[in-house]
PDB file of C-alpha atoms in Angstrom:
ATOM      1  CA  MET A 224      22.420  50.241 -11.381  1.00  0.00           C
ATOM      2  CA  LYS A 225      18.860  48.060 -12.923  1.00  0.00           C
ATOM      3  CA  ILE A 226      15.650  48.704 -12.258  1.00  0.00           C
ATOM      4  CA  ASP A 227      13.529  45.782 -13.406  1.00  0.00           C
ATOM      5  CA  LEU A 228       9.789  46.517 -14.339  1.00  0.00           C
ATOM      6  CA  THR A 229       6.791  44.233 -15.055  1.00  0.00           C
ATOM      7  CA  ASP A 230       3.221  44.906 -16.644  1.00  0.00           C
ATOM      8  CA  THR A 231       4.458  48.152 -17.117  1.00  0.00           C
ATOM      9  CA  THR A 232       3.958  51.223 -19.663  1.00  0.00           C
ATOM     10  CA  ALA A 233       5.974  53.990 -21.063  1.00  0.00           C
ATOM     11  CA  SER A 234       5.367  56.603 -18.642  1.00  0.00           C
ATOM     12  CA  LYS A 235       6.426  54.662 -15.885  1.00  0.00           C
ATOM     13  CA  ILE A 236       9.652  53.179 -17.591  1.00  0.00           C
ATOM     14  CA  ASN A 237      10.333  57.195 -18.293  1.00  0.00           C
ATOM     15  CA  LYS A 238      10.124  57.919 -14.223  1.00  0.00           C
ATOM     16  CA  ALA A 239      12.338  54.871 -14.184  1.00  0.00           C
ATOM     17  CA  LEU A 240      14.886  56.113 -16.160  1.00  0.00           C
ATOM     18  CA  VAL A 241      14.922  59.750 -14.192  1.00  0.00           C
ATOM     19  CA  GLU A 242      15.287  58.465 -10.952  1.00  0.00           C
ATOM     20  CA  GLY A 243      18.006  56.284 -12.157  1.00  0.00           C
ATOM     21  CA  ARG A 244      19.993  58.833 -13.413  1.00  0.00           C
ATOM     22  CA  ARG A 245      19.497  61.090 -10.231  1.00  0.00           C
ATOM     23  CA  ALA A 246      20.348  58.141  -8.194  1.00  0.00           C
ATOM     24  CA  ILE A 247      23.791  57.846  -9.313  1.00  0.00           C
ATOM     25  CA  GLY A 248      24.320  61.890 -10.809  1.00  0.00           C
ATOM     26  CA  THR A 249      24.584  61.586 -14.330  1.00  0.00           C
ATOM     27  CA  PRO A 250      22.197  63.916 -16.712  1.00  0.00           C
ATOM     28  CA  ALA A 251      21.089  62.459 -19.930  1.00  0.00           C
ATOM     29  CA  VAL A 252      21.990  66.038 -22.191  1.00  0.00           C
ATOM     30  CA  GLY A 253      25.395  64.087 -23.142  1.00  0.00           C
ATOM     31  CA  MET A 254      23.524  61.059 -25.171  1.00  0.00           C
ATOM     32  CA  VAL A 255      23.560  62.013 -28.861  1.00  0.00           C
ATOM     33  CA  LEU A 256      20.989  59.641 -30.691  1.00  0.00           C
ATOM     34  CA  THR A 257      18.622  56.635 -30.028  1.00  0.00           C
ATOM     35  CA  MET A 258      19.785  52.929 -30.714  1.00  0.00           C
ATOM     36  CA  VAL A 259      17.026  50.784 -31.257  1.00  0.00           C
ATOM     37  CA  VAL A 260      17.583  46.994 -31.598  1.00  0.00           C
ATOM     38  CA  VAL A 261      14.830  44.768 -32.601  1.00  0.00           C
ATOM     39  CA  THR A 262      16.526  41.304 -31.767  1.00  0.00           C
ATOM     40  CA  ASP A 263      14.623  37.875 -30.041  1.00  0.00           C
ATOM     41  CA  GLU A 264      16.085  36.379 -27.140  1.00  0.00           C
ATOM     42  CA  GLU A 265      18.373  34.046 -28.365  1.00  0.00           C
ATOM     43  CA  ASN A 266      20.469  36.971 -30.051  1.00  0.00           C
ATOM     44  CA  ALA A 267      19.778  39.454 -27.484  1.00  0.00           C
ATOM     45  CA  TYR A 268      22.742  39.466 -25.015  1.00  0.00           C
ATOM     46  CA  ASP A 269      25.449  39.557 -27.781  1.00  0.00           C
ATOM     47  CA  SER A 270      23.265  42.790 -29.547  1.00  0.00           C
ATOM     48  CA  ILE A 271      22.811  44.313 -26.173  1.00  0.00           C
ATOM     49  CA  LYS A 272      26.919  43.789 -25.867  1.00  0.00           C
ATOM     50  CA  ALA A 273      27.441  45.278 -28.944  1.00  0.00           C
ATOM     51  CA  ALA A 274      25.829  47.962 -28.698  1.00  0.00           C
ATOM     52  CA  GLU A 275      27.089  49.313 -25.240  1.00  0.00           C
ATOM     53  CA  GLU A 276      30.281  48.677 -26.255  1.00  0.00           C
ATOM     54  CA  ALA A 277      29.228  51.190 -29.445  1.00  0.00           C
ATOM     55  CA  SER A 278      28.213  53.355 -26.741  1.00  0.00           C
ATOM     56  CA  HIS A 279      31.725  54.492 -25.481  1.00  0.00           C
ATOM     57  CA  GLU A 280      31.890  56.302 -28.750  1.00  0.00           C
ATOM     58  CA  HIS A 281      28.368  57.086 -29.574  1.00  0.00           C
ATOM     59  CA  PRO A 282      26.750  58.128 -26.153  1.00  0.00           C
ATOM     60  CA  SER A 283      23.481  56.879 -26.405  1.00  0.00           C
ATOM     61  CA  ARG A 284      19.964  55.670 -25.291  1.00  0.00           C
ATOM     62  CA  THR A 285      19.989  51.896 -26.207  1.00  0.00           C
ATOM     63  CA  LEU A 286      15.748  50.570 -26.724  1.00  0.00           C
ATOM     64  CA  VAL A 287      16.381  46.629 -26.730  1.00  0.00           C
ATOM     65  CA  VAL A 288      13.084  45.635 -28.313  1.00  0.00           C
ATOM     66  CA  ILE A 289      12.379  41.966 -27.591  1.00  0.00           C
ATOM     67  CA  LYS A 290       9.375  39.895 -28.900  1.00  0.00           C
ATOM     68  CA  ARG A 291       8.221  37.543 -26.745  1.00  0.00           C
ATOM     69  CA  HIS A 292       5.843  35.044 -28.083  1.00  0.00           C
ATOM     70  CA  ALA A 293       3.440  32.965 -25.911  1.00  0.00           C
ATOM     71  CA  ARG A 294       3.169  29.523 -26.197  1.00  0.00           C
ATOM     72  CA  SER A 295      -0.553  28.849 -25.199  1.00  0.00           C
ATOM     73  CA  PRO A 296      -3.297  30.478 -27.332  1.00  0.00           C
ATOM     74  CA  ARG A 297      -4.844  31.844 -23.610  1.00  0.00           C
ATOM     75  CA  ASP A 298      -1.050  33.814 -23.376  1.00  0.00           C
ATOM     76  CA  ARG A 299      -1.135  35.389 -26.501  1.00  0.00           C
ATOM     77  CA  THR A 300      -4.419  37.670 -26.287  1.00  0.00           C
ATOM     78  CA  THR A 301      -2.841  38.526 -23.250  1.00  0.00           C
ATOM     79  CA  SER A 302      -0.810  42.151 -23.840  1.00  0.00           C
ATOM     80  CA  ARG A 303       1.791  42.790 -21.246  1.00  0.00           C
ATOM     81  CA  LEU A 304       5.170  45.086 -21.703  1.00  0.00           C
ATOM     82  CA  ASP A 305       8.206  44.308 -19.203  1.00  0.00           C
ATOM     83  CA  ALA A 306      11.120  46.275 -19.136  1.00  0.00           C
ATOM     84  CA  GLU A 307      14.766  46.027 -17.460  1.00  0.00           C
ATOM     85  CA  VAL A 308      15.999  49.696 -16.858  1.00  0.00           C
ATOM     86  CA  ARG A 309      20.031  50.252 -16.872  1.00  0.00           C
ATOM     87  CA  VAL A 310      21.874  53.323 -16.214  1.00  0.00           C
ATOM     88  CA  GLY A 311      25.390  53.966 -15.168  1.00  0.00           C
ATOM     89  CA  ALA A 312      28.533  51.045 -15.336  1.00  0.00           C
ATOM     90  CA  ASP A 313      25.503  48.474 -16.226  1.00  0.00           C
ATOM     91  CA  ALA A 314      24.672  50.313 -19.761  1.00  0.00           C
ATOM     92  CA  GLY A 315      27.781  51.713 -20.925  1.00  0.00           C
ATOM     93  CA  THR A 316      28.261  55.190 -21.503  1.00  0.00           C
ATOM     94  CA  GLY A 317      24.895  55.489 -22.118  1.00  0.00           C
ATOM     95  CA  GLU A 318      21.065  54.263 -21.224  1.00  0.00           C
ATOM     96  CA  THR A 319      19.956  50.948 -21.795  1.00  0.00           C
ATOM     97  CA  VAL A 320      16.151  49.510 -21.571  1.00  0.00           C
ATOM     98  CA  VAL A 321      15.370  46.307 -22.511  1.00  0.00           C
ATOM     99  CA  LEU A 322      12.018  45.731 -23.699  1.00  0.00           C
ATOM    100  CA  ARG A 323       9.677  42.337 -23.452  1.00  0.00           C
ATOM    101  CA  THR A 324       6.634  42.614 -25.394  1.00  0.00           C
ATOM    102  CA  TYR A 325       3.654  40.075 -25.192  1.00  0.00           C
ATOM    103  CA  GLY A 326       0.342  39.548 -26.795  1.00  0.00           C
ATOM    104  CA  GLU A 327      -1.197  42.778 -28.994  1.00  0.00           C
ATOM    105  CA  VAL A 328       1.808  44.965 -27.885  1.00  0.00           C
ATOM    106  CA  THR A 329       4.182  42.905 -29.894  1.00  0.00           C
ATOM    107  CA  GLU A 330       2.556  44.580 -33.190  1.00  0.00           C
ATOM    108  CA  HIS A 331       2.467  47.947 -31.784  1.00  0.00           C
ATOM    109  CA  ALA A 332       6.075  48.053 -30.597  1.00  0.00           C
ATOM    110  CA  ASP A 333       6.223  51.484 -32.187  1.00  0.00           C
ATOM    111  CA  SER A 334       3.651  52.706 -30.161  1.00  0.00           C
ATOM    112  CA  VAL A 335       6.027  51.720 -26.855  1.00  0.00           C
ATOM    113  CA  VAL A 336       9.217  52.966 -28.422  1.00  0.00           C
ATOM    114  CA  LEU A 337       7.991  56.280 -29.263  1.00  0.00           C
ATOM    115  CA  PRO A 338       7.415  57.871 -25.948  1.00  0.00           C
ATOM    116  CA  LEU A 339      11.358  57.063 -25.281  1.00  0.00           C
ATOM    117  CA  LEU A 340      12.905  58.535 -28.030  1.00  0.00           C
ATOM    118  CA  LEU A 341      15.114  61.244 -26.940  1.00  0.00           C
ATOM    119  CA  PRO A 342      13.836  64.236 -27.998  1.00  0.00           C
ATOM    120  CA  ASP A 343      15.592  66.378 -31.012  1.00  0.00           C
ATOM    121  CA  ALA A 344      18.166  63.600 -31.213  1.00  0.00           C
ATOM    122  CA  PRO A 345      18.405  61.549 -34.197  1.00  0.00           C
ATOM    123  CA  VAL A 346      17.076  57.595 -34.420  1.00  0.00           C
ATOM    124  CA  VAL A 347      18.674  54.433 -35.280  1.00  0.00           C
ATOM    125  CA  VAL A 348      17.372  51.363 -35.507  1.00  0.00           C
ATOM    126  CA  TRP A 349      19.277  47.940 -35.760  1.00  0.00           C
ATOM    127  CA  TRP A 350      17.909  44.353 -36.593  1.00  0.00           C
ATOM    128  CA  PRO A 351      20.715  41.543 -36.253  1.00  0.00           C
ATOM    129  CA  VAL A 352      18.614  38.995 -37.274  1.00  0.00           C
ATOM    130  CA  ASP A 353      14.981  38.531 -38.909  1.00  0.00           C
ATOM    131  CA  ALA A 354      15.142  41.926 -40.312  1.00  0.00           C
ATOM    132  CA  PRO A 355      11.894  43.376 -42.359  1.00  0.00           C
ATOM    133  CA  GLN A 356      11.609  42.575 -45.585  1.00  0.00           C
ATOM    134  CA  ASN A 357      11.303  46.793 -46.194  1.00  0.00           C
ATOM    135  CA  PRO A 358      12.884  48.436 -43.649  1.00  0.00           C
ATOM    136  CA  SER A 359      12.156  51.729 -44.232  1.00  0.00           C
ATOM    137  CA  LYS A 360       8.249  50.529 -44.420  1.00  0.00           C
ATOM    138  CA  ASP A 361       8.436  48.660 -41.104  1.00  0.00           C
ATOM    139  CA  PRO A 362       6.608  50.689 -38.069  1.00  0.00           C
ATOM    140  CA  LEU A 363       9.778  51.044 -36.330  1.00  0.00           C
ATOM    141  CA  GLY A 364      12.092  51.320 -39.388  1.00  0.00           C
ATOM    142  CA  ALA A 365       9.937  54.566 -40.017  1.00  0.00           C
ATOM    143  CA  LEU A 366      11.098  56.454 -36.899  1.00  0.00           C
ATOM    144  CA  ALA A 367      14.725  56.132 -37.798  1.00  0.00           C
ATOM    145  CA  GLN A 368      17.130  58.472 -39.919  1.00  0.00           C
ATOM    146  CA  ARG A 369      19.170  55.806 -40.278  1.00  0.00           C
ATOM    147  CA  ARG A 370      18.264  51.700 -40.765  1.00  0.00           C
ATOM    148  CA  ILE A 371      20.806  48.599 -40.495  1.00  0.00           C
ATOM    149  CA  THR A 372      20.386  45.041 -41.031  1.00  0.00           C
ATOM    150  CA  ASP A 373      22.892  42.514 -41.293  1.00  0.00           C
ATOM    151  CA  MET A 374      22.580  39.633 -44.581  1.00  0.00           C
ATOM    152  CA  TYR A 375      25.032  37.370 -42.511  1.00  0.00           C
ATOM    153  CA  ALA A 376      22.425  36.437 -40.084  1.00  0.00           C
ATOM    154  CA  VAL A 377      19.655  34.651 -42.491  1.00  0.00           C
ATOM    155  CA  GLU A 378      19.632  31.592 -43.954  1.00  0.00           C
ATOM    156  CA  ARG A 379      19.848  32.750 -47.725  1.00  0.00           C
ATOM    157  CA  PRO A 380      22.004  36.190 -47.523  1.00  0.00           C
ATOM    158  CA  LEU A 381      21.828  36.733 -51.125  1.00  0.00           C
ATOM    159  CA  THR A 382      18.160  36.172 -52.094  1.00  0.00           C
ATOM    160  CA  ALA A 383      18.057  38.966 -48.627  1.00  0.00           C
ATOM    161  CA  LEU A 384      20.428  40.855 -50.828  1.00  0.00           C
ATOM    162  CA  GLU A 385      17.945  40.577 -54.035  1.00  0.00           C
ATOM    163  CA  ALA A 386      15.102  42.242 -51.379  1.00  0.00           C
ATOM    164  CA  ARG A 387      17.486  44.846 -50.426  1.00  0.00           C
ATOM    165  CA  VAL A 388      17.523  45.918 -53.801  1.00  0.00           C
ATOM    166  CA  LYS A 389      14.174  45.777 -54.560  1.00  0.00           C
ATOM    167  CA  SER A 390      12.991  48.195 -51.260  1.00  0.00           C
ATOM    168  CA  TYR A 391      16.288  50.460 -50.812  1.00  0.00           C
ATOM    169  CA  ALA A 392      15.350  53.747 -49.243  1.00  0.00           C
ATOM    170  CA  PRO A 393      17.782  56.494 -47.918  1.00  0.00           C
ATOM    171  CA  GLY A 394      19.373  55.905 -44.621  1.00  0.00           C
ATOM    172  CA  ASP A 395      19.456  51.885 -45.043  1.00  0.00           C
ATOM    173  CA  THR A 396      22.550  50.179 -44.451  1.00  0.00           C
ATOM    174  CA  ASP A 397      23.527  46.855 -43.749  1.00  0.00           C
ATOM    175  CA  LEU A 398      26.625  45.340 -41.318  1.00  0.00           C
ATOM    176  CA  ALA A 399      27.941  43.124 -45.006  1.00  0.00           C
ATOM    177  CA  TRP A 400      28.428  46.288 -46.878  1.00  0.00           C
ATOM    178  CA  THR A 401      30.400  47.786 -43.089  1.00  0.00           C
ATOM    179  CA  ARG A 402      33.020  44.752 -42.572  1.00  0.00           C
ATOM    180  CA  LEU A 403      33.778  45.939 -46.288  1.00  0.00           C
ATOM    181  CA  THR A 404      35.150  49.233 -45.348  1.00  0.00           C
ATOM    182  CA  PRO A 405      38.687  48.165 -44.944  1.00  0.00           C
ATOM    183  CA  TRP A 406      38.977  46.345 -48.376  1.00  0.00           C
ATOM    184  CA  ARG A 407      37.271  49.470 -50.270  1.00  0.00           C
ATOM    185  CA  SER A 408      39.881  51.982 -48.440  1.00  0.00           C
ATOM    186  CA  MET A 409      43.156  49.477 -49.762  1.00  0.00           C
ATOM    187  CA  LEU A 410      41.849  48.806 -53.092  1.00  0.00           C
ATOM    188  CA  ALA A 411      41.066  52.632 -53.281  1.00  0.00           C
ATOM    189  CA  ALA A 412      44.765  53.290 -51.978  1.00  0.00           C
ATOM    190  CA  ALA A 413      46.225  50.517 -54.632  1.00  0.00           C
ATOM    191  CA  LEU A 414      44.287  52.171 -57.435  1.00  0.00           C
ATOM    192  CA  ASP A 415      45.906  55.728 -56.627  1.00  0.00           C
ATOM    193  CA  GLN A 416      49.489  54.400 -56.568  1.00  0.00           C
ATOM    194  CA  ALA A 417      49.031  51.976 -59.319  1.00  0.00           C
ATOM    195  CA  LYS A 418      47.029  54.564 -61.582  1.00  0.00           C
ATOM    196  CA  MET A 419      46.784  51.981 -64.736  1.00  0.00           C
ATOM    197  CA  PRO A 420      43.585  51.159 -66.326  1.00  0.00           C
ATOM    198  CA  ILE A 421      41.591  48.323 -64.955  1.00  0.00           C
ATOM    199  CA  THR A 422      41.069  45.447 -67.556  1.00  0.00           C
ATOM    200  CA  SER A 423      39.646  42.891 -65.420  1.00  0.00           C
ATOM    201  CA  ALA A 424      38.536  42.202 -62.010  1.00  0.00           C
ATOM    202  CA  ALA A 425      37.695  39.094 -59.632  1.00  0.00           C
ATOM    203  CA  VAL A 426      36.567  38.507 -56.372  1.00  0.00           C
ATOM    204  CA  GLU A 427      37.219  35.717 -54.036  1.00  0.00           C
ATOM    205  CA  SER A 428      35.609  34.258 -51.093  1.00  0.00           C
ATOM    206  CA  GLU A 429      33.651  31.819 -49.476  1.00  0.00           C
ATOM    207  CA  ALA A 430      30.027  30.682 -51.046  1.00  0.00           C
ATOM    208  CA  GLU A 431      27.260  32.468 -51.033  1.00  0.00           C
ATOM    209  CA  ASN A 432      29.045  35.483 -49.168  1.00  0.00           C
ATOM    210  CA  PRO A 433      26.551  38.388 -49.050  1.00  0.00           C
ATOM    211  CA  SER A 434      30.040  41.351 -48.468  1.00  0.00           C
ATOM    212  CA  ALA A 435      31.812  39.730 -51.572  1.00  0.00           C
ATOM    213  CA  GLU A 436      28.578  40.336 -53.486  1.00  0.00           C
ATOM    214  CA  LEU A 437      28.525  43.991 -53.039  1.00  0.00           C
ATOM    215  CA  LEU A 438      32.172  44.027 -53.067  1.00  0.00           C
ATOM    216  CA  ALA A 439      32.002  42.672 -56.474  1.00  0.00           C
ATOM    217  CA  ARG A 440      29.106  45.321 -57.764  1.00  0.00           C
ATOM    218  CA  TRP A 441      30.917  48.044 -56.178  1.00  0.00           C
ATOM    219  CA  LEU A 442      34.386  47.427 -58.146  1.00  0.00           C
ATOM    220  CA  GLN A 443      32.358  46.685 -61.194  1.00  0.00           C
ATOM    221  CA  ALA A 444      29.445  50.308 -60.753  1.00  0.00           C
ATOM    222  CA  ARG A 445      33.408  52.483 -60.298  1.00  0.00           C
ATOM    223  CA  LEU A 446      35.722  50.474 -62.437  1.00  0.00           C
ATOM    224  CA  ASN A 447      33.350  49.729 -65.444  1.00  0.00           C
ATOM    225  CA  VAL A 448      34.578  46.009 -65.759  1.00  0.00           C
ATOM    226  CA  THR A 449      32.755  42.507 -65.574  1.00  0.00           C
ATOM    227  CA  VAL A 450      33.905  41.030 -62.040  1.00  0.00           C
ATOM    228  CA  GLU A 451      34.747  37.511 -61.574  1.00  0.00           C
ATOM    229  CA  ARG A 452      33.017  35.863 -58.534  1.00  0.00           C
ATOM    230  CA  VAL A 453      35.205  33.008 -57.549  1.00  0.00           C
ATOM    231  CA  VAL A 454      34.413  30.332 -54.639  1.00  0.00           C
ATOM    232  CA  THR A 455      37.208  29.575 -52.206  1.00  0.00           C
ATOM    233  CA  ALA A 456      37.409  27.562 -48.581  1.00  0.00           C
ATOM    234  CA  GLY A 457      37.132  30.949 -46.908  1.00  0.00           C
ATOM    235  CA  PRO A 458      36.536  32.955 -44.264  1.00  0.00           C
ATOM    236  CA  VAL A 459      34.851  35.630 -45.773  1.00  0.00           C
ATOM    237  CA  VAL A 460      36.385  37.339 -48.655  1.00  0.00           C
ATOM    238  CA  THR A 461      39.733  36.039 -49.082  1.00  0.00           C
ATOM    239  CA  ALA A 462      41.206  37.683 -52.029  1.00  0.00           C
ATOM    240  CA  VAL A 463      40.556  40.900 -54.619  1.00  0.00           C
ATOM    241  CA  ARG A 464      42.520  40.616 -58.120  1.00  0.00           C
ATOM    242  CA  LEU A 465      42.657  43.340 -60.796  1.00  0.00           C
ATOM    243  CA  GLY A 466      44.166  42.855 -64.087  1.00  0.00           C
ATOM    244  CA  THR A 467      46.047  45.495 -65.772  1.00  0.00           C
ATOM    245  CA  GLU A 468      48.691  45.763 -68.773  1.00  0.00           C
ATOM    246  CA  SER A 469      51.351  45.999 -66.817  1.00  0.00           C
ATOM    247  CA  GLY A 470      50.732  43.196 -64.423  1.00  0.00           C
ATOM    248  CA  GLU A 471      48.281  41.919 -61.496  1.00  0.00           C
ATOM    249  CA  ILE A 472      47.030  44.283 -58.493  1.00  0.00           C
ATOM    250  CA  LEU A 473      46.132  41.764 -55.631  1.00  0.00           C
ATOM    251  CA  ILE A 474      44.986  41.948 -52.153  1.00  0.00           C
ATOM    252  CA  ASP A 475      44.818  38.425 -50.497  1.00  0.00           C
ATOM    253  CA  ARG A 476      43.840  37.598 -47.291  1.00  0.00           C
ATOM    254  CA  PRO A 477      43.775  33.702 -47.056  1.00  0.00           C
ATOM    255  CA  GLU A 478      43.215  33.773 -43.243  1.00  0.00           C
ATOM    256  CA  GLY A 479      44.156  35.820 -40.309  1.00  0.00           C
ATOM    257  CA  PRO A 480      44.257  39.100 -39.425  1.00  0.00           C
ATOM    258  CA  LEU A 481      46.962  40.269 -42.002  1.00  0.00           C
ATOM    259  CA  ALA A 482      46.962  40.632 -46.202  1.00  0.00           C
ATOM    260  CA  THR A 483      49.272  40.982 -48.663  1.00  0.00           C
ATOM    261  CA  LEU A 484      49.013  43.810 -51.278  1.00  0.00           C
ATOM    262  CA  THR A 485      51.007  43.041 -54.641  1.00  0.00           C
ATOM    263  CA  LEU A 486      51.192  46.120 -57.175  1.00  0.00           C
ATOM    264  CA  PRO A 487      53.150  45.606 -60.739  1.00  0.00           C
ATOM    265  CA  GLY A 488      56.866  46.986 -60.402  1.00  0.00           C
ATOM    266  CA  GLN A 489      56.490  46.544 -56.650  1.00  0.00           C
ATOM    267  CA  PRO A 490      57.598  44.434 -53.614  1.00  0.00           C
ATOM    268  CA  SER A 491      54.738  42.796 -51.910  1.00  0.00           C
ATOM    269  CA  ARG A 492      53.874  44.596 -48.664  1.00  0.00           C
ATOM    270  CA  THR A 493      52.292  43.422 -45.454  1.00  0.00           C
ATOM    271  CA  LEU A 494      48.897  45.055 -44.075  1.00  0.00           C
ATOM    272  CA  ALA A 495      46.430  44.413 -41.320  1.00  0.00           C
ATOM    273  CA  LEU A 496      43.163  43.295 -42.285  1.00  0.00           C
ATOM    274  CA  LYS A 497      41.432  41.719 -39.374  1.00  0.00           C
ATOM    275  CA  VAL A 498      37.487  40.545 -39.238  1.00  0.00           C
ATOM    276  CA  ARG A 499      36.134  43.367 -36.893  1.00  0.00           C
ATOM    277  CA  ALA A 500      33.808  42.833 -34.456  1.00  0.00           C
ATOM    278  CA  THR A 501      30.012  43.716 -34.461  1.00  0.00           C
ATOM    279  CA  SER A 502      30.333  46.683 -31.839  1.00  0.00           C
ATOM    280  CA  GLU A 503      33.286  48.229 -34.265  1.00  0.00           C
ATOM    281  CA  LEU A 504      30.454  48.503 -37.451  1.00  0.00           C
ATOM    282  CA  ILE A 505      28.038  49.371 -35.317  1.00  0.00           C
ATOM    283  CA  ALA A 506      30.655  52.214 -34.022  1.00  0.00           C
ATOM    284  CA  GLU A 507      31.470  52.661 -37.601  1.00  0.00           C
ATOM    285  CA  GLU A 508      27.325  53.119 -38.826  1.00  0.00           C
ATOM    286  CA  LEU A 509      26.954  55.334 -36.328  1.00  0.00           C
ATOM    287  CA  ARG A 510      29.516  57.859 -37.117  1.00  0.00           C
ATOM    288  CA  ARG A 511      27.374  59.001 -40.057  1.00  0.00           C
ATOM    289  CA  LEU A 512      23.690  59.268 -39.929  1.00  0.00           C
ATOM    290  CA  ASP A 513      23.050  60.484 -44.173  1.00  0.00           C
ATOM    291  CA  ALA A 514      22.310  58.104 -46.627  1.00  0.00           C
ATOM    292  CA  ASP A 515      25.062  56.022 -47.658  1.00  0.00           C
ATOM    293  CA  GLU A 516      25.204  56.419 -51.533  1.00  0.00           C
ATOM    294  CA  MET A 517      27.588  53.697 -52.185  1.00  0.00           C
ATOM    295  CA  TYR A 518      26.069  51.659 -50.583  1.00  0.00           C
ATOM    296  CA  ALA A 519      23.247  52.086 -52.936  1.00  0.00           C
ATOM    297  CA  VAL A 520      25.118  51.715 -55.607  1.00  0.00           C
ATOM    298  CA  ALA A 521      26.828  48.423 -54.348  1.00  0.00           C
ATOM    299  CA  LEU A 522      23.251  47.081 -54.281  1.00  0.00           C
ATOM    300  CA  ARG A 523      22.154  47.957 -57.391  1.00  0.00           C
ATOM    301  CA  GLY A 524      25.865  47.501 -59.467  1.00  0.00           C
ATOM    302  CA  GLU A 525      25.957  50.913 -60.688  1.00  0.00           C
ATOM    303  CA  ALA A 526      26.392  54.205 -60.514  1.00  0.00           C
ATOM    304  CA  THR A 527      23.654  57.144 -61.652  1.00  0.00           C
ATOM    305  CA  LYS A 528      24.145  60.630 -62.228  1.00  0.00           C
ATOM    306  CA  ASP A 529      24.186  61.682 -58.858  1.00  0.00           C
ATOM    307  CA  THR A 530      26.399  59.205 -57.289  1.00  0.00           C
ATOM    308  CA  PRO A 531      29.681  61.172 -55.900  1.00  0.00           C
ATOM    309  CA  SER A 532      33.011  60.157 -57.019  1.00  0.00           C
ATOM    310  CA  HIS A 533      34.751  59.144 -53.565  1.00  0.00           C
ATOM    311  CA  VAL A 534      35.084  55.229 -53.005  1.00  0.00           C
TER     312      VAL A 534
END
């Protein structure tokens, strides 16, 4: 069910949500969080689709904020809020409200979002593109327990990475880090089996890959070795090599969904290591709403005395 509202207000949107739920007989009590997606018109479709697919695992109210920029000077001074309310089959397993802001409302999107948040429920803000320099200080980011950015979406990801280092606050995370979860799990399992001191390390990837840089910094912090960065044709991270006195621990994924794991003195084995869809990455991030200490370690490339021992 879809309800279109033109030149509307937050109170009218809330009323439309109630009417929509009544029409399809669906209560709101089953939703566990509010997901705020801040995007542009170009990326709105893919972002909404990913959020709605993630809602099958985490039923949520999804608020999509699209900041529209008027072309004429006259329209720029006109404040307006248009909304599209989706409930039922048109909104995954929760509710979706697409908010298009114009004029001064664009600069105060938090005042529109705040009345639409689910009461007593966590808030997660995701910027698929054009994330603010300091997410925790952004008016919308300040409403959230978790703030998700994506360095893959910027022109200079490694420059963005350094900005994330300077602005990091507990609750921040990035999908470039989330993409590494299978790699981190495999490396941890390989090290548990090998039980050998690591003397050297190398991460191979395409150039300017933020995930590869985070992986190298994480290995450097956890293994206390210098990690070499090796540029390959890609796609994304293609291999990790860990040197030991008995030989090399190697996870190699030149292309496709399969990787090869090689341990010293053992036969090679094939493992599943596919590139995951954005909806899977968002669903993973929504499973935990506390601070991600390992992401902070990977950003800085060093552990602190308060860093937990798990990977």
